[in-house]
XYZ file of C-alpha atoms in Angstrom:
357
model
C 0.193 -0.038 -0.198
C 3.158 2.208 0.135
C 2.947 2.705 -3.343
C -0.565 4.312 -3.370
C 0.272 6.426 -0.378
C 3.252 8.060 -2.064
C 0.777 8.736 -5.291
C -2.021 9.957 -3.350
C 0.396 12.576 -1.332
C 2.155 14.018 -4.786
C -1.949 14.459 -6.212
C -2.780 16.607 -2.874
C 0.124 18.925 -3.360
C -0.597 19.580 -7.124
C -4.246 19.881 -6.366
C -3.374 22.426 -3.934
C -0.952 24.257 -6.593
C -3.504 24.231 -9.152
C -6.276 26.032 -7.211
C -3.951 29.595 -6.920
C -2.910 28.964 -10.450
C -6.854 28.590 -11.408
C -7.662 31.742 -9.525
C -4.861 33.574 -11.332
C -5.524 32.353 -14.820
C -9.434 33.054 -14.202
C -8.781 36.518 -13.007
C -6.530 37.523 -15.945
C -9.319 36.069 -18.414
C -11.703 38.311 -16.635
C -9.658 41.555 -17.220
C -8.947 40.003 -20.966
C -12.720 39.854 -21.366
C -13.921 43.142 -19.876
C -11.001 45.234 -21.105
C -12.579 45.946 -24.746
C -15.665 47.047 -22.634
C -14.250 49.491 -20.046
C -11.511 50.865 -22.840
C -14.659 51.299 -25.201
C -16.438 53.182 -22.396
C -13.379 55.282 -21.950
C -12.779 56.580 -25.632
C -16.204 57.053 -25.795
C -16.081 59.487 -22.639
C -12.834 60.625 -23.968
C -14.458 61.856 -27.592
C -17.231 63.554 -25.656
C -14.485 65.293 -24.013
C -12.792 66.627 -27.223
C -9.940 64.297 -27.131
C -8.814 61.733 -29.597
C -8.366 57.825 -29.092
C -4.910 58.351 -30.294
C -3.478 60.925 -27.733
C -5.946 59.367 -24.664
C -4.072 57.638 -22.186
C -6.540 56.363 -18.917
C -5.481 57.914 -15.480
C -7.210 55.383 -13.401
C -7.167 51.256 -13.596
C -10.831 49.990 -13.050
C -10.652 47.894 -9.972
C -12.822 44.822 -9.198
C -14.577 45.080 -5.782
C -13.931 41.865 -3.841
C -17.772 41.006 -4.005
C -17.662 41.374 -8.088
C -14.842 39.611 -8.435
C -15.845 36.370 -6.370
C -19.103 37.045 -8.214
C -17.476 36.558 -11.658
C -15.553 33.861 -10.795
C -18.552 31.730 -9.563
C -20.460 32.818 -12.466
C -17.272 31.762 -14.897
C -16.744 28.410 -12.934
C -20.039 27.286 -13.360
C -20.249 28.055 -17.311
C -19.902 25.689 -19.802
C -16.228 26.985 -20.418
C -15.284 26.278 -17.201
C -11.197 25.217 -17.006
C -11.832 22.894 -13.882
C -13.339 19.285 -13.987
C -14.885 18.670 -10.779
C -14.559 15.552 -8.910
C -17.333 14.123 -7.018
C -15.797 13.814 -3.643
C -19.026 11.538 -2.833
C -17.784 9.218 -5.185
C -14.285 9.173 -4.267
C -15.151 8.537 -0.547
C -17.144 5.611 -1.811
C -14.114 4.194 -3.714
C -12.153 4.638 -0.571
C -14.512 2.840 1.535
C -15.137 0.186 -0.906
C -11.387 -0.708 -1.017
C -11.343 -0.634 2.816
C -13.705 -3.409 2.702
C -12.126 -5.387 0.272
C -9.110 -5.159 2.393
C -11.315 -6.047 5.835
C -12.541 -9.185 4.385
C -9.479 -10.237 2.813
C -7.552 -9.831 6.154
C -10.315 -12.043 7.565
C -10.029 -14.396 4.761
C -6.443 -15.111 5.485
C -6.822 -14.894 9.168
C -9.467 -17.950 8.557
C -6.918 -19.747 6.519
C -4.536 -19.200 9.817
C -6.701 -20.679 11.669
C -7.331 -24.153 9.628
C -3.825 -24.800 9.256
C -3.292 -24.299 12.843
C -6.166 -26.791 13.575
C -4.673 -29.144 11.334
C -1.360 -28.775 12.876
C -2.644 -29.425 16.217
C -4.095 -32.694 14.867
C -0.675 -33.672 13.706
C 0.984 -32.998 16.621
C -1.442 -35.145 18.339
C 0.201 -38.241 16.638
C 3.592 -37.181 16.921
C 2.731 -36.809 20.745
C 1.321 -40.715 21.157
C 4.726 -41.586 18.964
C 6.770 -39.897 21.693
C 5.045 -41.465 24.460
C 5.410 -44.822 23.009
C 9.056 -44.266 22.399
C 9.017 -43.102 25.891
C 7.419 -46.552 27.219
C 10.198 -48.333 24.862
C 12.950 -46.348 26.575
C 12.162 -47.213 30.026
C 11.389 -50.868 29.553
C 14.670 -50.998 27.862
C 16.162 -49.052 30.899
C 14.939 -51.999 33.332
C 16.071 -54.578 31.237
C 19.618 -52.964 31.110
C 19.284 -52.166 27.707
C 19.729 -48.501 27.613
C 20.848 -45.358 29.504
C 18.863 -43.169 31.996
C 20.115 -40.463 29.541
C 18.150 -42.119 26.624
C 14.960 -42.035 28.852
C 15.014 -38.662 29.683
C 15.704 -37.687 25.965
C 12.751 -39.186 25.118
C 10.827 -37.244 28.193
C 12.340 -34.189 26.442
C 10.981 -35.384 23.278
C 7.535 -35.520 24.750
C 7.291 -32.509 26.508
C 8.780 -30.485 23.595
C 5.900 -31.780 21.292
C 3.201 -31.466 23.663
C 4.515 -27.543 24.126
C 3.823 -27.247 20.336
C 0.696 -28.482 20.490
C -0.101 -26.135 23.297
C 0.635 -23.273 21.373
C -0.869 -24.480 18.248
C -4.398 -24.822 20.051
C -3.989 -21.258 21.947
C -3.056 -19.406 18.340
C -6.432 -21.183 16.986
C -8.417 -20.348 19.868
C -7.166 -16.524 19.391
C -7.627 -16.224 15.469
C -11.186 -18.494 15.843
C -12.491 -15.955 18.135
C -11.524 -12.887 16.100
C -12.117 -14.344 12.713
C -15.995 -15.845 14.084
C -16.987 -12.088 14.605
C -17.840 -11.932 11.183
C -19.715 -15.260 10.967
C -22.833 -14.845 9.239
C -22.212 -11.235 7.962
C -22.871 -10.602 4.158
C -19.728 -11.320 2.343
C -18.242 -13.332 4.737
C -19.650 -16.927 4.230
C -16.200 -18.193 3.822
C -16.250 -18.375 7.642
C -17.557 -21.790 8.228
C -15.912 -24.824 10.607
C -12.406 -24.253 9.803
C -12.469 -26.948 7.448
C -10.241 -27.013 4.320
C -11.178 -24.696 1.461
C -12.150 -25.940 -1.991
C -9.955 -25.435 -4.756
C -10.979 -22.331 -6.947
C -9.543 -20.135 -9.653
C -8.846 -16.534 -9.666
C -11.187 -13.959 -11.071
C -8.135 -12.982 -13.647
C -7.863 -15.305 -16.475
C -4.146 -14.094 -17.063
C -1.440 -11.938 -15.959
C -2.771 -9.055 -18.371
C -6.217 -9.083 -17.229
C -4.852 -8.850 -13.332
C -2.892 -6.100 -14.586
C -6.074 -3.947 -16.087
C -8.242 -5.239 -13.079
C -5.652 -3.393 -10.720
C -5.014 -0.203 -12.931
C -8.756 0.419 -13.612
C -9.678 -0.113 -9.596
C -7.072 1.399 -7.862
C -8.010 4.597 -5.928
C -4.388 6.269 -6.115
C -3.616 5.327 -9.630
C -7.510 6.257 -10.963
C -7.255 9.668 -8.921
C -3.979 10.576 -10.471
C -5.153 9.724 -13.989
C -8.466 11.868 -13.913
C -6.022 14.515 -12.522
C -4.070 14.519 -15.407
C -7.214 14.481 -17.756
C -8.569 17.533 -16.371
C -5.044 19.412 -16.539
C -4.862 18.572 -19.921
C -8.725 19.803 -20.246
C -7.149 23.110 -18.782
C -4.560 23.221 -20.856
C -6.566 23.115 -24.205
C -9.152 25.525 -22.818
C -6.544 28.163 -21.927
C -4.162 27.668 -25.290
C -7.796 28.284 -27.283
C -8.375 31.371 -25.016
C -4.733 32.845 -26.216
C -3.696 32.496 -22.614
C 0.034 33.729 -22.156
C 3.229 31.599 -22.373
C 4.096 31.631 -18.720
C 0.859 30.507 -18.158
C 0.684 27.757 -20.496
C 4.453 26.661 -19.235
C 3.107 26.507 -15.547
C 0.061 23.954 -16.958
C 2.368 21.853 -18.991
C 5.170 21.252 -16.155
C 2.448 20.475 -14.124
C 1.267 17.927 -16.433
C 5.025 16.389 -16.498
C 4.892 15.791 -13.119
C 1.754 14.185 -12.777
C 2.362 11.893 -15.948
C 5.823 11.327 -14.627
C 4.340 10.345 -11.093
C 1.804 8.116 -12.983
C 4.438 6.411 -15.240
C 6.335 5.435 -11.456
C 3.212 4.293 -9.823
C 1.762 2.092 -12.888
C 5.436 0.543 -12.841
C 4.801 -0.460 -9.010
C 1.275 -1.779 -9.708
C 2.769 -3.838 -12.726
C 5.657 -5.190 -10.486
C 2.764 -6.012 -7.747
C 0.415 -7.595 -10.103
C 3.422 -10.013 -11.451
C 4.769 -10.956 -8.552
C 1.109 -12.197 -7.275
C 0.659 -14.014 -10.445
C 4.069 -15.818 -10.406
C 3.107 -16.798 -6.441
C -0.029 -17.930 -7.994
C 1.621 -20.167 -10.857
C 4.023 -21.462 -8.083
C 1.292 -22.449 -5.737
C -0.857 -24.040 -8.707
C 2.087 -26.311 -9.286
C 2.416 -27.420 -5.905
C -1.415 -27.882 -5.304
C -1.444 -29.953 -7.971
C 1.380 -32.058 -7.281
C -0.076 -32.680 -3.472
C -3.523 -33.624 -5.004
C -1.884 -36.131 -7.534
C 0.039 -37.552 -4.530
C -2.796 -37.743 -1.942
C -4.208 -41.161 -3.304
C -0.983 -42.791 -3.049
C -0.479 -41.631 0.521
C -3.833 -42.997 1.439
C -2.720 -46.009 -0.039
C 0.077 -46.598 2.345
C -1.994 -45.768 5.458
C -4.240 -48.713 4.211
C -0.699 -50.882 3.913
C 0.373 -49.629 7.142
C -2.615 -51.048 8.899
C -2.627 -54.037 7.160
C 0.961 -55.113 7.615
C 0.963 -54.191 11.384
C -2.638 -56.447 11.718
C -0.517 -59.286 9.996
C 2.095 -58.488 12.601
C 5.107 -57.797 10.100
C 5.320 -54.424 11.881
C 5.317 -53.430 15.693
C 3.213 -51.182 17.114
C 5.729 -48.327 16.766
C 6.945 -49.028 13.501
C 3.211 -48.806 12.739
C 3.076 -44.980 14.361
C 6.573 -44.178 13.098
C 5.361 -44.803 9.679
C 1.711 -43.451 9.920
C 3.697 -40.208 11.240
C 5.698 -39.981 8.238
C 2.610 -40.245 5.846
C 0.240 -37.938 7.979
C 3.270 -35.334 7.623
C 2.920 -35.758 3.857
C -0.750 -35.209 4.021
C -0.652 -32.118 6.143
C 2.004 -30.987 3.407
C -0.671 -31.194 0.960
C -3.184 -29.693 2.999
C -1.018 -26.675 2.913
C -1.008 -26.708 -0.107
C -4.806 -26.000 -0.296
C -4.488 -23.308 1.631
C -1.713 -21.591 -0.001
C -3.540 -21.471 -3.125
C -6.394 -20.315 -1.635
C -4.832 -17.257 0.131
C -2.953 -16.355 -3.090
C -6.391 -16.824 -4.925
C -7.783 -14.465 -2.313
C -5.001 -12.052 -2.643
C -5.228 -11.749 -6.585
C -9.058 -11.220 -6.392
C -8.134 -8.417 -4.165
C -5.811 -6.694 -6.753
C -8.669 -7.131 -9.703
C -10.715 -4.843 -7.239
C -7.526 -2.477 -7.079
C -6.638 -3.455 -3.617
C -2.409 -3.662 -2.898
C -1.366 -6.357 -0.928
């Protein structure tokens, strides 16, 4: 979001500068428009007094009162030839609020996926605790038989304690996240919050990188604002040129357009880089997801085989637990691939709506 913040700050400074430039330009145009009338009136008076136009020089300059000037400016600003293009503040506020809401939903979705991952991690740690406790029991028996030393027993006990502590932390983290996320349960646009199960596979709204960039540029509030500023400035420049404004005034507007265009180009580059990085992350997550899902049937078959070998007496209980844990760890990684893909897709969908991650 840093990119967009920079853009907004630049636009605000330029907007304030143009305000005073426009007052000056409008004042000059008003004087230019009224000058023929004033000079004509003075010439008529001079003629009546016996003076020719050629050797008459007005001794006084006509001065606008503050009220007259303000009234003339308001009339000029509201005319069809107004140099300013008014941006509806209500629409701007709506766009900002809409992107804030999108960012909030994305934050809750990511927190929800994090909670799901913690729940799955806790389940895996439960299996690890069962194995660690079984290994501790074996080491104690071996110590009684004189086949091992006290240090091995203490090491197995430390392992049980460590895994149990990991599960406690995972459970506590899950509870905290679940409590926060559940505050939006049942609310509109938060239907993704359910019973903290794995999300289903989906695809982003963007069909490819090009459509993602188009969506991000077209809906980003900061980029849209600076684009409107450039359009407005170009319209002002065209009107001033047509009205025959002085070179100095034209140069000021041209300089402003150059600054805005440079900033717009920089902002566009940053947004395109952000979109490209997001799309590459998505492609990688999609590959990892596809590989993990292709392996899932084989992993399930391995679990069935381990159970059969144990039932046939081919492997011991501790071997069964060890082999099962190995398979469960691979299945856990496959589940994490699902969550990673869902998270990236949520971020890309937010980008399509103009939100920079």
